[in-house]
Structures are given as C-alpha cells and as structure tokens.
XYZ file of C-alpha atoms in Angstrom:
762
model
C 199.195 135.557 191.736
C 202.403 133.890 192.286
C 205.323 136.148 191.895
C 207.863 135.654 189.097
C 210.873 133.387 190.164
C 213.426 136.321 190.774
C 210.779 138.431 192.532
C 211.204 141.662 190.657
C 208.200 143.894 190.054
C 207.463 143.740 186.432
C 204.579 145.071 184.267
C 201.111 143.756 184.657
C 201.147 141.910 181.551
C 204.620 140.263 182.186
C 203.678 139.260 185.771
C 200.964 137.477 183.958
C 202.872 135.862 181.190
C 205.371 134.617 183.664
C 203.232 133.119 186.281
C 202.944 129.279 185.654
C 199.537 129.026 187.538
C 197.914 131.618 185.421
C 196.010 131.395 182.191
C 198.036 133.988 180.612
C 201.258 132.116 180.748
C 203.697 132.045 177.708
C 206.198 129.371 177.960
C 209.865 129.780 176.369
C 211.873 132.609 175.367
C 209.116 134.764 173.992
C 207.748 135.216 177.410
C 209.324 138.565 177.850
C 207.584 139.942 174.538
C 203.917 141.131 175.241
C 201.672 138.905 173.429
C 198.699 138.635 175.560
C 197.982 142.189 176.905
C 199.399 144.299 174.337
C 197.147 147.370 175.359
C 197.694 150.936 175.759
C 196.335 154.582 175.456
C 198.291 157.060 173.974
C 198.657 160.728 175.405
C 199.694 163.886 173.624
C 198.488 167.089 172.428
C 197.174 168.170 168.971
C 199.967 170.330 168.517
C 203.118 168.283 168.567
C 203.682 164.682 167.487
C 205.305 163.376 170.531
C 203.342 160.815 172.429
C 203.498 158.671 175.528
C 201.521 155.550 176.295
C 200.110 154.225 179.269
C 199.137 150.662 180.115
C 196.071 149.299 181.904
C 197.611 149.452 185.287
C 198.998 153.261 184.892
C 202.664 152.260 183.724
C 203.593 155.357 181.813
C 206.002 155.280 179.024
C 207.178 158.560 177.781
C 209.982 158.026 175.237
C 209.642 155.917 172.098
C 210.031 152.074 173.407
C 212.109 153.518 176.354
C 211.894 153.229 180.256
C 208.640 153.623 182.369
C 207.270 155.320 185.239
C 205.447 153.197 187.859
C 203.551 154.097 191.038
C 203.301 151.944 194.462
C 201.177 152.705 197.596
C 202.269 151.890 200.991
C 199.333 151.755 203.542
C 198.781 150.647 206.814
C 198.711 146.898 205.803
C 201.572 146.551 203.478
C 202.536 147.996 200.128
C 200.088 147.789 197.152
C 201.586 147.390 193.615
C 199.255 148.002 190.622
C 201.049 145.378 188.471
C 199.976 142.736 191.244
C 196.695 144.045 192.304
C 193.318 142.596 191.360
C 191.484 145.937 192.319
C 192.611 148.447 189.560
C 190.184 150.158 187.508
C 190.691 152.830 184.698
C 188.523 155.679 183.077
C 188.579 158.486 180.898
C 187.851 161.927 182.317
C 185.228 163.707 180.239
C 185.763 161.151 177.199
C 189.356 162.802 176.600
C 192.735 161.233 176.613
C 192.979 162.145 180.466
C 193.180 158.728 182.189
C 192.519 157.947 185.615
C 193.760 154.701 187.208
C 192.361 153.820 190.625
C 193.690 151.076 192.958
C 192.005 150.014 195.883
C 193.626 150.549 199.463
C 192.228 149.833 203.053
C 189.460 152.201 203.415
C 189.536 153.840 199.947
C 191.539 154.221 196.730
C 194.771 155.649 195.417
C 194.068 157.623 192.291
C 196.680 158.143 189.141
C 195.727 160.497 186.603
C 197.853 161.361 183.476
C 197.461 163.754 180.950
C 199.648 165.606 178.330
C 200.320 169.312 178.008
C 201.824 171.292 175.284
C 205.230 172.897 175.261
C 205.690 176.369 176.448
C 205.155 178.006 180.038
C 208.209 176.390 181.445
C 207.571 173.077 179.424
C 210.222 171.912 177.037
C 209.441 171.559 173.420
C 207.501 168.670 172.511
C 205.537 168.812 175.735
C 205.180 166.706 179.020
C 202.801 164.471 180.552
C 201.550 165.542 183.896
C 201.320 162.663 186.747
C 199.016 163.091 189.821
C 198.629 160.910 192.907
C 195.626 161.659 195.006
C 195.035 159.931 198.373
C 191.036 159.100 198.397
C 191.379 157.089 201.619
C 190.756 158.453 205.039
C 194.222 157.788 206.324
C 197.657 158.789 205.276
C 199.649 156.757 202.867
C 203.162 156.794 201.279
C 203.600 156.791 197.530
C 206.558 155.869 195.402
C 207.049 156.747 191.762
C 209.572 154.648 190.225
C 211.719 154.631 187.119
C 211.519 150.853 185.556
C 213.543 149.395 182.809
C 210.337 148.003 180.961
C 207.592 149.253 178.731
C 204.380 147.593 177.361
C 206.556 145.719 174.638
C 209.115 144.206 176.683
C 212.497 145.167 178.664
C 213.928 148.696 178.054
C 217.796 149.449 178.589
C 218.347 151.877 181.573
C 222.221 152.331 182.461
C 222.125 155.578 184.761
C 219.442 157.171 186.863
C 220.449 160.449 188.536
C 218.953 162.764 191.161
C 219.555 166.485 191.345
C 217.320 168.184 193.859
C 213.897 167.469 192.151
C 215.368 166.502 188.783
C 215.230 162.878 187.822
C 217.658 162.180 184.625
C 217.656 158.517 182.686
C 220.981 158.267 180.842
C 221.802 161.924 180.843
C 218.127 163.206 179.865
C 215.706 164.724 182.155
C 213.125 162.076 182.984
C 211.000 163.718 185.577
C 210.655 167.064 187.415
C 209.357 166.342 191.091
C 207.301 168.672 193.363
C 209.851 168.582 196.108
C 212.655 166.346 197.064
C 211.773 162.924 198.083
C 211.713 161.908 201.708
C 213.250 158.574 200.799
C 214.708 156.693 197.947
C 215.751 153.278 196.707
C 217.966 152.237 194.021
C 218.697 148.872 192.395
C 219.891 146.837 189.459
C 219.402 143.862 187.232
C 220.489 141.691 190.160
C 218.624 143.489 193.275
C 215.470 145.396 192.559
C 214.705 148.591 194.283
C 211.367 147.247 195.229
C 212.868 144.971 197.925
C 214.270 147.842 199.639
C 210.972 149.658 199.459
C 209.111 146.518 200.794
C 211.368 145.901 203.639
C 211.093 149.507 204.929
C 215.115 150.102 204.155
C 214.708 152.996 201.686
C 216.716 155.924 203.182
C 217.029 159.643 202.340
C 220.432 159.479 201.166
C 220.930 159.215 197.203
C 223.909 157.383 196.214
C 226.953 159.651 194.672
C 227.135 157.814 191.697
C 223.434 157.356 191.094
C 221.713 154.048 190.272
C 223.871 152.419 187.796
C 223.694 149.149 185.912
C 225.939 147.702 183.154
C 223.336 145.178 182.230
C 220.770 148.114 181.617
C 218.647 147.181 184.566
C 219.054 150.413 186.536
C 215.993 151.261 188.528
C 215.223 153.659 191.388
C 211.902 154.399 193.554
C 211.142 158.044 194.777
C 209.098 158.081 198.058
C 206.602 160.691 199.440
C 204.212 160.825 202.341
C 200.622 161.592 200.961
C 198.022 162.705 203.889
C 194.283 162.033 203.429
C 192.922 164.167 200.574
C 196.489 165.339 199.279
C 197.714 165.578 195.836
C 201.256 164.735 194.572
C 202.038 166.166 190.968
C 205.129 165.514 188.670
C 206.015 166.419 185.213
C 207.501 163.832 182.755
C 208.992 165.451 179.588
C 208.102 163.914 176.412
C 211.217 163.118 174.055
C 209.862 161.531 171.044
C 212.510 162.570 168.657
C 216.293 162.351 168.580
C 217.999 165.599 169.032
C 221.848 167.184 169.044
C 223.408 167.277 172.282
C 223.323 170.982 172.595
C 219.603 171.123 171.924
C 219.078 168.041 174.227
C 220.898 169.921 177.151
C 218.994 173.075 176.602
C 215.683 171.244 176.532
C 216.778 169.624 179.883
C 217.547 173.039 181.383
C 213.978 174.002 180.370
C 212.097 171.129 181.638
C 214.150 171.391 185.069
C 212.582 175.109 185.237
C 208.785 173.647 185.102
C 206.456 175.139 187.722
C 204.472 171.779 188.178
C 201.546 173.616 190.267
C 200.979 176.117 187.387
C 200.417 173.604 184.934
C 196.638 172.820 183.593
C 194.489 170.530 185.557
C 192.839 167.311 184.393
C 189.336 168.936 184.209
C 190.902 172.070 182.189
C 192.756 169.703 179.578
C 189.688 167.584 179.321
C 187.503 170.793 178.490
C 190.081 171.685 175.805
C 189.709 168.235 174.183
C 186.049 168.768 174.095
C 186.449 172.222 172.219
C 188.645 170.441 169.687
C 185.765 168.146 168.833
C 183.036 170.625 169.131
C 182.784 170.469 165.338
C 181.740 166.977 164.802
C 178.387 165.796 164.038
C 175.916 164.855 166.964
C 174.835 160.981 166.890
C 172.323 159.541 169.212
C 171.693 155.776 168.668
C 170.022 153.336 170.774
C 173.039 150.826 171.194
C 174.329 151.123 174.691
C 178.022 152.552 175.046
C 178.112 153.983 171.498
C 177.716 157.883 172.759
C 180.605 157.240 174.930
C 182.651 155.242 172.605
C 181.944 157.856 170.007
C 183.223 160.831 171.957
C 186.264 159.132 173.010
C 187.318 157.825 169.720
C 187.231 161.270 168.176
C 189.314 162.492 170.393
C 191.825 159.623 169.861
C 191.529 160.213 166.326
C 193.060 163.593 166.525
C 196.075 161.998 168.881
C 196.570 159.639 165.668
C 196.650 162.114 163.223
C 198.339 165.137 165.125
C 200.922 166.706 163.042
C 201.768 166.279 159.162
C 201.995 162.487 159.434
C 199.913 159.846 161.149
C 201.685 158.699 164.243
C 202.154 155.089 165.735
C 203.710 153.801 168.930
C 205.955 151.617 168.661
C 207.239 154.018 165.681
C 206.590 152.525 162.165
C 205.806 154.207 159.161
C 202.237 154.584 158.648
C 201.405 153.640 154.865
C 199.398 155.401 152.189
C 196.252 153.074 152.833
C 196.107 153.713 156.599
C 196.868 157.570 156.304
C 193.981 157.733 153.621
C 191.504 155.766 155.901
C 192.548 158.043 158.916
C 192.155 161.275 156.710
C 188.744 160.018 155.477
C 187.727 159.374 158.973
C 188.462 162.678 160.319
C 186.665 164.297 157.263
C 183.610 162.109 158.238
C 183.715 163.547 161.799
C 183.690 167.135 160.122
C 187.602 167.642 161.398
C 188.550 168.890 157.994
C 191.637 170.897 158.766
C 193.400 168.065 160.263
C 192.522 165.595 157.470
C 193.812 168.172 154.993
C 197.124 168.649 157.039
C 197.449 164.797 156.826
C 196.979 164.551 153.082
C 199.291 167.345 152.470
C 201.915 165.922 154.748
C 201.555 162.636 152.943
C 201.976 164.353 149.474
C 205.307 165.578 150.652
C 206.438 162.084 150.202
C 205.658 161.708 146.436
C 208.309 160.656 143.987
C 208.839 162.335 140.512
C 206.979 159.325 139.059
C 203.726 159.979 141.124
C 204.464 156.925 143.428
C 205.239 157.597 147.249
C 208.554 156.956 148.903
C 208.700 153.775 150.840
C 205.182 152.892 149.230
C 206.539 151.846 145.790
C 206.091 147.949 146.758
C 202.031 148.831 147.385
C 199.738 149.084 144.811
C 197.123 150.638 146.949
C 198.861 153.482 148.218
C 198.656 155.972 145.438
C 195.065 154.992 144.738
C 193.984 155.092 148.468
C 195.673 158.716 148.986
C 193.767 160.079 145.589
C 190.384 158.308 147.018
C 191.040 160.422 150.341
C 191.778 163.664 148.621
C 188.497 163.311 146.633
C 186.653 162.478 149.871
C 187.993 165.570 151.583
C 186.765 167.749 148.700
C 183.348 166.052 148.790
C 182.874 165.933 152.551
C 184.236 169.353 153.292
C 182.300 170.956 150.260
C 185.770 173.127 149.511
C 188.109 172.618 146.602
C 191.102 174.429 148.086
C 193.019 171.127 148.856
C 192.434 170.023 145.401
C 193.706 173.222 144.075
C 196.720 173.145 145.843
C 197.603 169.562 144.997
C 196.559 169.564 141.288
C 200.083 168.435 140.302
C 200.333 165.552 142.742
C 196.797 164.550 141.909
C 197.630 164.423 138.353
C 201.066 162.716 138.964
C 199.447 159.920 141.284
C 196.856 159.393 138.716
C 199.020 158.708 135.747
C 201.393 156.450 137.986
C 197.925 154.301 138.719
C 197.559 154.125 135.118
C 200.787 153.151 134.096
C 200.696 150.345 136.468
C 197.378 149.141 134.947
C 198.589 149.193 131.290
C 202.269 147.947 132.179
C 203.423 144.734 130.526
C 203.757 143.275 134.329
C 199.879 143.374 134.692
C 199.192 140.103 134.066
C 195.602 138.613 132.352
C 193.947 135.776 133.926
C 191.855 133.533 132.041
C 191.784 135.751 128.902
C 190.301 138.755 131.326
C 191.568 142.109 130.852
C 194.885 143.120 132.868
C 194.453 144.720 136.342
C 197.785 145.472 137.905
C 201.170 144.127 138.421
C 201.398 141.731 141.504
C 202.351 143.773 144.680
C 202.714 143.798 148.321
C 199.151 144.286 149.916
C 198.002 144.610 153.824
C 199.130 142.167 155.881
C 195.745 140.032 155.812
C 196.543 139.313 152.130
C 199.505 137.209 151.045
C 202.354 139.071 148.916
C 203.050 138.856 145.110
C 199.399 138.177 144.043
C 197.191 140.219 141.899
C 193.980 141.299 144.190
C 190.737 143.104 143.918
C 191.927 144.731 146.750
C 194.445 146.594 144.881
C 192.417 147.047 141.562
C 189.423 148.409 143.542
C 191.574 151.020 145.538
C 193.191 152.109 142.463
C 190.153 152.521 140.463
C 188.508 154.478 143.423
C 191.635 156.620 143.550
C 190.950 157.306 139.833
C 187.413 158.213 140.258
C 188.185 160.536 143.366
C 191.018 162.229 141.131
C 188.803 163.174 138.710
C 186.293 164.630 140.866
C 188.931 166.578 142.529
C 190.196 167.965 139.403
C 186.956 168.889 138.305
C 186.293 170.952 141.612
C 189.636 172.524 141.128
C 188.766 173.951 137.697
C 190.892 171.475 135.666
C 188.256 169.557 133.335
C 190.833 168.528 130.597
C 192.859 166.934 133.406
C 189.659 165.573 134.892
C 188.517 163.987 131.687
C 191.579 162.265 131.227
C 191.852 160.559 134.577
C 188.125 159.757 134.279
C 189.013 157.569 131.006
C 191.724 155.931 132.844
C 189.141 155.118 135.744
C 186.558 153.900 133.051
C 189.321 151.508 131.603
C 190.426 150.040 134.788
C 186.649 149.826 136.051
C 185.804 147.870 132.904
C 188.629 145.247 133.927
C 187.617 145.009 137.268
C 183.771 144.380 136.147
C 185.158 141.512 133.871
C 186.985 139.829 136.792
C 184.121 140.198 138.865
C 181.909 138.814 136.573
C 184.130 135.715 135.727
C 185.126 135.189 139.523
C 183.995 131.874 141.138
C 181.148 132.232 143.952
C 181.831 133.063 146.493
C 183.962 135.925 145.464
C 187.747 135.456 146.344
C 190.435 138.152 146.708
C 191.051 138.660 143.179
C 192.321 136.676 139.944
C 194.879 134.611 142.052
C 192.086 133.696 144.618
C 193.301 133.799 147.952
C 192.466 130.704 149.994
C 190.860 130.699 153.375
C 188.171 132.689 154.614
C 189.812 136.096 154.174
C 189.367 135.864 150.458
C 185.767 136.993 150.584
C 186.288 139.325 153.396
C 189.052 141.071 151.472
C 186.849 141.458 148.753
C 183.975 142.713 150.790
C 185.944 145.292 152.771
C 187.442 146.661 149.483
C 184.183 146.929 147.865
C 182.299 148.452 150.938
C 185.069 151.233 151.220
C 185.599 152.126 147.752
C 181.767 151.835 146.247
C 180.324 154.415 148.541
C 178.904 157.342 146.606
C 180.240 156.355 143.249
C 177.968 156.185 140.006
C 178.359 153.877 138.248
C 179.774 150.917 139.941
C 181.624 148.332 137.831
C 179.542 145.873 136.435
C 178.700 143.050 138.713
C 180.060 145.151 142.007
C 176.914 144.843 143.870
C 176.463 141.132 143.394
C 180.253 140.802 144.310
C 179.594 142.595 147.588
C 176.522 140.677 148.537
C 178.074 137.349 147.596
C 181.520 138.389 149.660
C 179.413 139.511 152.769
C 177.298 136.380 152.698
C 180.315 134.360 152.664
C 181.784 136.093 155.435
C 178.700 135.939 157.367
C 178.067 132.100 156.867
C 181.610 131.435 158.292
C 181.231 130.825 162.037
C 184.797 131.262 162.688
C 184.425 135.024 161.411
C 181.511 135.781 163.690
C 181.336 138.214 165.564
C 184.978 138.966 165.400
C 187.092 138.402 162.201
C 190.408 136.283 162.666
C 193.372 138.083 160.913
C 194.988 135.674 158.795
C 197.306 134.562 157.373
C 200.537 134.642 159.533
C 199.155 136.727 162.287
C 197.466 135.464 165.339
C 194.423 137.276 166.753
C 191.061 138.824 166.048
C 191.359 142.044 164.186
C 189.301 144.970 165.196
C 189.573 146.924 162.055
C 188.458 143.959 159.635
C 185.942 143.390 162.144
C 184.585 146.908 161.780
C 185.124 146.863 157.940
C 183.055 143.570 157.809
C 180.022 145.162 159.604
C 180.298 148.099 157.555
C 179.928 145.803 154.475
C 177.123 143.956 156.026
C 175.239 147.237 156.925
C 176.083 148.533 153.378
C 174.258 145.130 152.321
C 171.230 145.738 154.513
C 172.107 143.222 157.273
C 171.238 144.198 160.908
C 173.803 141.407 161.930
C 176.397 144.113 161.834
C 175.255 145.095 165.443
C 177.123 141.585 166.859
C 180.320 142.810 165.398
C 179.789 146.291 166.729
C 179.081 144.817 170.404
C 182.191 142.675 170.258
C 184.105 145.903 169.460
C 182.566 147.836 172.317
C 183.391 144.988 174.634
C 187.020 145.100 173.566
C 187.177 148.759 173.494
C 185.864 149.569 176.829
C 186.689 151.189 179.056
C 189.194 153.666 177.313
C 187.886 153.168 173.847
C 191.113 151.946 172.393
C 191.504 149.037 169.995
C 194.617 146.992 169.739
C 195.823 146.071 166.076
C 195.131 142.253 167.082
C 193.231 140.624 169.836
C 194.224 137.289 171.627
C 191.155 135.130 171.471
C 191.584 133.990 175.056
C 192.610 137.118 177.116
C 190.773 139.668 174.917
C 194.014 141.797 175.233
C 196.194 142.726 172.443
C 198.283 140.134 170.628
C 200.599 141.897 168.035
C 201.177 145.184 166.465
C 199.986 148.360 167.784
C 198.220 148.524 171.186
C 196.559 151.634 170.173
C 195.922 151.284 166.700
C 194.898 154.173 164.440
C 193.365 152.091 161.705
C 191.034 150.256 164.303
C 189.972 153.655 165.733
C 189.153 155.027 162.288
C 187.221 151.704 161.289
C 185.216 151.866 164.439
C 184.138 155.524 163.689
C 183.451 154.648 160.083
C 181.307 151.663 161.292
C 179.269 154.146 163.711
C 178.737 156.674 160.691
C 177.795 153.953 158.379
C 174.911 152.950 160.597
C 173.827 156.402 160.389
C 174.185 157.149 156.681
C 175.933 155.547 153.731
C 176.533 157.199 150.388
C 175.170 155.367 147.473
C 175.568 155.994 143.512
C 172.561 158.296 143.516
C 171.975 159.581 146.927
C 172.104 158.673 150.632
C 170.809 155.570 152.507
C 169.929 156.633 156.043
C 169.858 153.800 158.612
C 170.860 151.116 156.060
C 170.519 148.387 158.637
C 168.486 148.808 161.774
C 167.955 145.748 164.273
C 164.714 144.933 165.641
C 166.044 146.195 169.201
C 166.261 149.641 167.773
C 162.543 149.798 167.107
C 160.338 152.243 169.098
C 163.655 154.299 170.042
C 164.448 157.664 169.008
C 167.603 158.187 166.489
C 169.253 161.401 165.671
C 171.903 162.589 163.427
C 172.854 166.200 163.203
C 175.466 168.085 161.096
C 176.662 164.936 159.317
C 179.271 165.645 156.290
C 178.412 163.595 153.293
C 179.269 163.762 149.786
C 175.641 165.693 149.001
C 175.968 168.138 151.708
C 175.264 168.448 155.251
C 172.719 165.876 156.715
C 170.494 166.159 159.811
C 167.676 164.055 160.840
C 165.512 162.309 163.431
C 163.377 159.255 163.914
C 160.533 159.189 166.122
C 157.724 156.518 166.440
C 154.062 156.200 166.172
C 153.166 152.848 167.576
C 155.176 150.403 164.909
C 155.673 152.971 162.524
C 158.836 155.479 162.373
C 158.270 159.117 161.553
C 161.476 160.642 159.720
C 162.244 164.225 159.433
C 165.241 165.068 157.610
C 167.294 168.089 155.969
C 169.998 168.156 153.755
C 172.024 171.305 153.111
C 173.622 170.939 149.800
C 177.256 172.157 149.137
C 177.359 175.785 147.760
C 180.932 176.259 146.834
C 180.518 176.694 143.219
C 183.656 174.372 142.140
C 182.138 171.536 144.223
C 178.940 172.199 143.126
C 179.847 171.979 139.559
C 181.565 168.869 139.772
C 178.459 167.180 141.384
C 176.619 168.495 138.512
C 172.853 168.779 138.447
C 172.090 165.595 140.004
C 169.379 165.556 142.934
C 170.371 163.069 145.355
C 167.880 160.275 146.366
C 167.219 159.685 150.222
C 166.414 156.203 151.294
C 165.764 154.554 154.595
C 166.197 150.976 153.667
C 166.549 149.838 157.169
C 163.225 151.083 158.233
C 161.004 151.327 155.026
C 162.807 149.827 151.784
C 159.974 151.059 149.792
C 160.365 154.874 150.785
C 162.659 157.482 148.879
C 162.523 161.189 148.506
C 164.291 163.801 146.506
C 163.483 166.643 148.617
C 165.887 168.509 150.425
C 163.902 168.568 153.666
C 160.610 167.090 154.716
C 158.776 164.798 157.071
C 157.419 161.299 156.484
C 155.561 158.402 158.125
C 157.087 155.482 157.130
C 155.775 151.859 156.851
C 155.959 149.074 159.550
C 159.812 148.207 159.468
C 160.619 144.683 157.881
C 161.614 143.035 161.040
C 158.304 144.302 163.019
C 155.910 142.783 160.388
C 154.067 139.845 161.681
C 154.093 136.493 159.829
C 151.767 136.133 157.061
C 148.225 134.921 158.257
C 147.139 131.407 157.326
C 144.623 131.067 154.507
C 141.767 130.569 156.972
C 142.415 133.841 158.843
C 141.033 137.185 157.957
C 143.810 139.562 156.803
C 143.536 143.037 158.340
C 141.906 145.665 156.103
C 144.219 147.836 154.241
C 142.165 150.923 155.465
C 142.485 150.081 159.166
C 144.620 152.961 160.698
C 148.070 152.290 161.920
C 148.301 151.132 165.640
C 150.058 153.573 168.161
C 149.073 156.658 169.917
C 150.154 159.126 167.156
C 147.795 160.475 164.371
C 147.575 158.884 161.154
C 149.618 160.438 158.658
C 150.368 160.213 154.963
C 153.090 157.772 154.415
C 155.145 160.384 152.341
C 156.335 157.561 149.957
C 156.341 160.049 146.870
C 158.485 162.623 148.783
C 155.708 164.785 149.950
C 155.541 166.307 153.205
C 152.866 165.320 155.717
C 151.752 167.029 158.947
C 154.209 166.851 161.674
C 154.103 163.932 163.988
C 154.763 165.653 167.135
C 156.464 168.498 168.644
C 159.439 166.220 169.732
C 160.176 165.293 166.518
C 161.733 168.583 165.586
C 165.171 169.241 165.217
C 166.908 170.913 168.212
C-alpha cells in the first residue's frame, strides 16, 4: 500500500482512505473522517460505565474521542506497523471482550491483547485497560507503544505528552503506566512524526525536558522496549470516560500511577469472569454455522452496552427510549433480568411530570417503547417487583401516550380515526409524519403497561390503561384496513422501500405475545414482509434510507425476524449476511459500507444492532404468539436431519426447553414449559393455557400440554412433489422411512413413546 503523502503513520482506515491507488480512497475534505471502516469493539467492565474502543488493528482509544495507543514491532528485517500490515488478524479469547490482535513478523507473530479491569486494588476508579504484548516468534524483537493524535473517528488533539519514570501523561492526565522505564524514546509533532525517528533507528534514551509538545495539537511519542522470545510486556491504560474536577483528577492520577501492573488479572481470568456473568443465559444449539460463537460473544457485548443505569454509546450520544427498550428486552430474553431492570429504572429517572421523558418529547415512540419493555420484563422474568416499584411512572407514561392520541394535533386521514400527532421517529423514517411505527409502539406500550399494573396488584389502573389501548388499537386497525397494498409506513405513506419495511419491523416487534392483535395486523405483516422480500435491493441486507448511506444490521435483523414470524425460512439469508459482517469479533456497526463491508456511519459497535441480532437468534428458536408459543417458526431445508436444542429460554408463558431429534425425514420433538409461579404474574396471565406449535417443522401440530414428546409429520420443504396422475401414491398406512421406531404423531397433544435415549434433555 502506498504511504500517505506526508508519510505519517495513520490509523488503518485512514491509511486506506488516503491511498489514491486503493479501493477505499475517499477524495476531498471528508477523507479524514472514517466512512469506510468505522468498526471497533468496546472494552469495559459490568461495574462501571467507562469504555475504551479497539479498532481492527489493535489501536486502543481509552478516552471518549481522544488520543489512541498504537503498537509497532521491530524485527530483523524492518519495523512492522499494524496499520500498514496485510497480515493482521483478530479474535476474542473465550468469546469475551478480551481481544487478541496478531501481526505476522519473520518466523512468527507479535501478539497484542487488551482487556478491561475494574477499579480498586490500585486501579483508579473507572477501571483501566490492560495491554499485553507477547513475542511469539523464535527471535528477540523490539516493540514500541505509541501515543497517537488519532482515533477511529478522525483526528484527536494532543498538546503535551510527558514521561515521569514509568508514568505517561497526556495533557496533564495519566495516560499509561509502563512496567518499567523505556529503553529508548522518540517524540514528534504535527510536522515531524515520531515514527521517522523510530524507523531510522534514531530513538534515544533521553526524554526531552519539555516533553513532546505541539501547538497544533499533533504531539505524539513512542516508547521502545526489547522483547525476548516468549517474553510479555504489560502496561495499564486508565479509563477516563467522565469529566472530573481538577482535585479529583489529580487524586485519580496519583492512584493510577501506583498500579502494580503484574498483579492485575490475566486475560484468561477476565474471560472466565465474563463466562460466569452469562451463565444464566439460555443454551441454544442451532445447526447454523457460527451461531454458537456469535451468540456467546453477543451476550457479553450486550452487558457492556448496558452497564450502569443508562445504555452507553461510543462516541457518546444520548441513547433514546426506543433503543433503551430494545436493549432491555434483549437482556430479558437472554435471562439477564437484573441488568434489564437496572436499565429500565435508570431510564425512568428521566421522566418529566407529564409522563414524557427528558430529551425525548420529540419522539412519539419513546414512552410506548419504555412501557413495552417494562411489561416484557415482568412477563419474561416472572416477577412483578419492577412493576410494583414503578407503578407511578408507568401510570404517568400511559396517560401521556393517551393524551397524545386524543389531542387535537392527532390528525385524521381519509376519515379514519386519528392516531398520534406527527413526530420525529427513528432515522430510517422521515420526520414530522404520522407513522404506523409510532402508533404501534404506543399501543404496544399501553398493552404492556396494563399487564404490568395487573401484576403489581393495581387492577383499576390496569383496566383504565387497557381501555386506552383498546381505543388506540381500534384506530390502528382502521388504518391498517384502509392502507393501500403493500402496506406503507403510515397514513402519510413513506415513499421508497422502507415504507413496508418500517411497518414490518414495528409489527414484528410489537405484536409478539399479544391477544388480540388489531384487526388487519396479521395481513399487514404478511403484506409488508412480502413487499420487503420482493425488492432485490433489500436482499439480504437492508439499505438504511433516507439520507443515510449504508446497509443497516439492525434493520436487516428486524426484517429477518419479521420473515421468521411469517414462516419464511428465507430469513436465514439475512442471518448469514449478519454473521459475515459481524465476524470475527461479533460486533456490528450502525451502518455498513456496501463496498468495503466496514462501518460507514454512526456507532462502530452498535448496541441496537447487537440487541437485534440476539432477538433474531432467539426468534428462530421461539416466538410468542397471541395464544401461546411458536417453536422454530421458520426452518430452512438445510437444517432438516440435524439436532436442535433450546434450554432455559424465558418466555411470556414461562421457561421453555425443547429438543428436536430425527427419525428419517420426521422430526421428534420433546418439550417442557415451566409456567410462571409468582402469584401476581400468574394472575395477570389469567387461566389461559398456552398452545405450542412448531410451524417450521409441522404446521398441523399443536399441543396444550406443559411437557411431552411427539413425532411430527415430514416437514413441508422435505415433502416430495405430488405424483403424476398415472403414478401410484404411497399407501397412508406405509410406515415412515428412517431407522427409528414408528410413533404416534402426537398431533392431539398426546405423549407417544420416547424416540430414543439421545432425545432426552441433558
């Protein structure tokens, strides 16, 4: 790759964007803003909100949109720079946010590992990132750790770098604790990069008295160490994610400078701690390649997105009500109920006196989505405790939604009942239109609020809110029935392909588990999904439109979920695209460049995308329906004959476990549903008995039994074509093919004899 004109060492993405001979070149003044490989992985702990990010070449940015720490290797042949090397790979250690970046050097590799540790035991409050460099080659090398005035977004200002013994400070704050004094150092500024000093062999042992200074904010420095064969160099980078007063800043610096680097937890120990954090999650085993790894890593990332009382983002932006709700429900669906509850309580602290939420009054979906998430938390956790604690905020938010629906600003369209006033929606919808998205989320929030209030022992309040929901639901039904096919985004139909997609996404996310659906909702979902699937520009990835360039992982996952709910196994094409984009660290950017496959805008490690992918994987296993559960709603033909298992899955009806084994072409299903026992939740559910179905395997099978075994019919995609008129059809009495014993179909919910010993739960 050709070097940039001034021969500075730049982040990997910027080297590519400035290379005129490369495929990722970005001409013009926007070249220094990352728009082709906006990818990173967040590092942090579950006990504090501070976060660092690591780019695909191991460039570590510990402070919000601040400077970064790079690493270089001096081998026998030359210095090797990750941002310019073609032989760099990354992986997660044991699926945890412990990242290993390996760079090839002669005869071996230099390994860079990074992970976060919590504050305490000498680490300053907020925690720190441990950086470890290991020489995995058979010969000694030199390594350099370098403070750079760049990050994954673009340039970052650095005016002064100082070195005091083993403490590196950037602009007066402790930036790194080295394990020992460096053997050599090099400094630079905006005019002369320190990399020139390093590459030329001119680095010295003398640190300049005034430090590395640059009035233009381009100060940079490199600290060099010898690294023998198999040796490890470890340093600590404090996290400074919040602005603090000067006295506290100085105290934090003193604490950081006293860290015993060698005593900090190892990468393996930290990875083991993350495994313990997600041990509560359900066990899912799907035939799809890479799903197990993606599922395990995404759960750990989900905890990072949600650590603290508020959802986090990097770069720091306010995470709104819809995304917070989606994140909380994704946590609940993974049985991470404590973290979900903390997130919902934290968002409740933003509530205004009128029931709206601070900095969310322009969003019609914020209050409804939060109410939906509270209701789902009660349903999925089986506990009314959160609803009891939030009775007041729930009632206020529900009345706020109702006032919006009945306000004079809620417009009528073509004589149909009013929905809501025009408002600002998510970025894939235009502003200031009335949309089904807003109405569906508001209605779903009222339904969830009524359930939560019932579970909390507030029947009168629940009845009132339920009437609100019935009123809005009737208006939605009138609009769905009167909308032109294919269904648009709302009364003011959004042009372009995102009209039906927006409706499909909102329907899929809001209808699950609700009885009854608004009139016409089922047909609207089918029409919207069909319209999305028929557009070749949206297959398999969904283009984020209007005004934003890039494919959207979160919309792609949501569209796939809608397809799965509609029984379309084509959802797997979108899943495979998501797996391709997310590997190897299982992180998804907010938007994906159609040519480079890297992030092109927004968050480089997007919380909403992580939640959407996890919801899709769970939706392939089970979906709540109006009267029960659909197990495996959409099964592609290539899954036939392969075992499928799900254990400990939280659902609105209880905790679900099941396994699928095969007898020739026929699947044998074993299941167990443990209902919610807590009186408040059980009372809110009433005396309804859930109906279990497996439409992706046998559309005709159903059962109302809490546990049992059944041999299902031959799945739809495995059936041979109908025989010609002159061919003899097989006798209905012929036994099923395969090496298993013939069993009763169990279509009436009865329990046949066990298929085999391997089908039992383990």
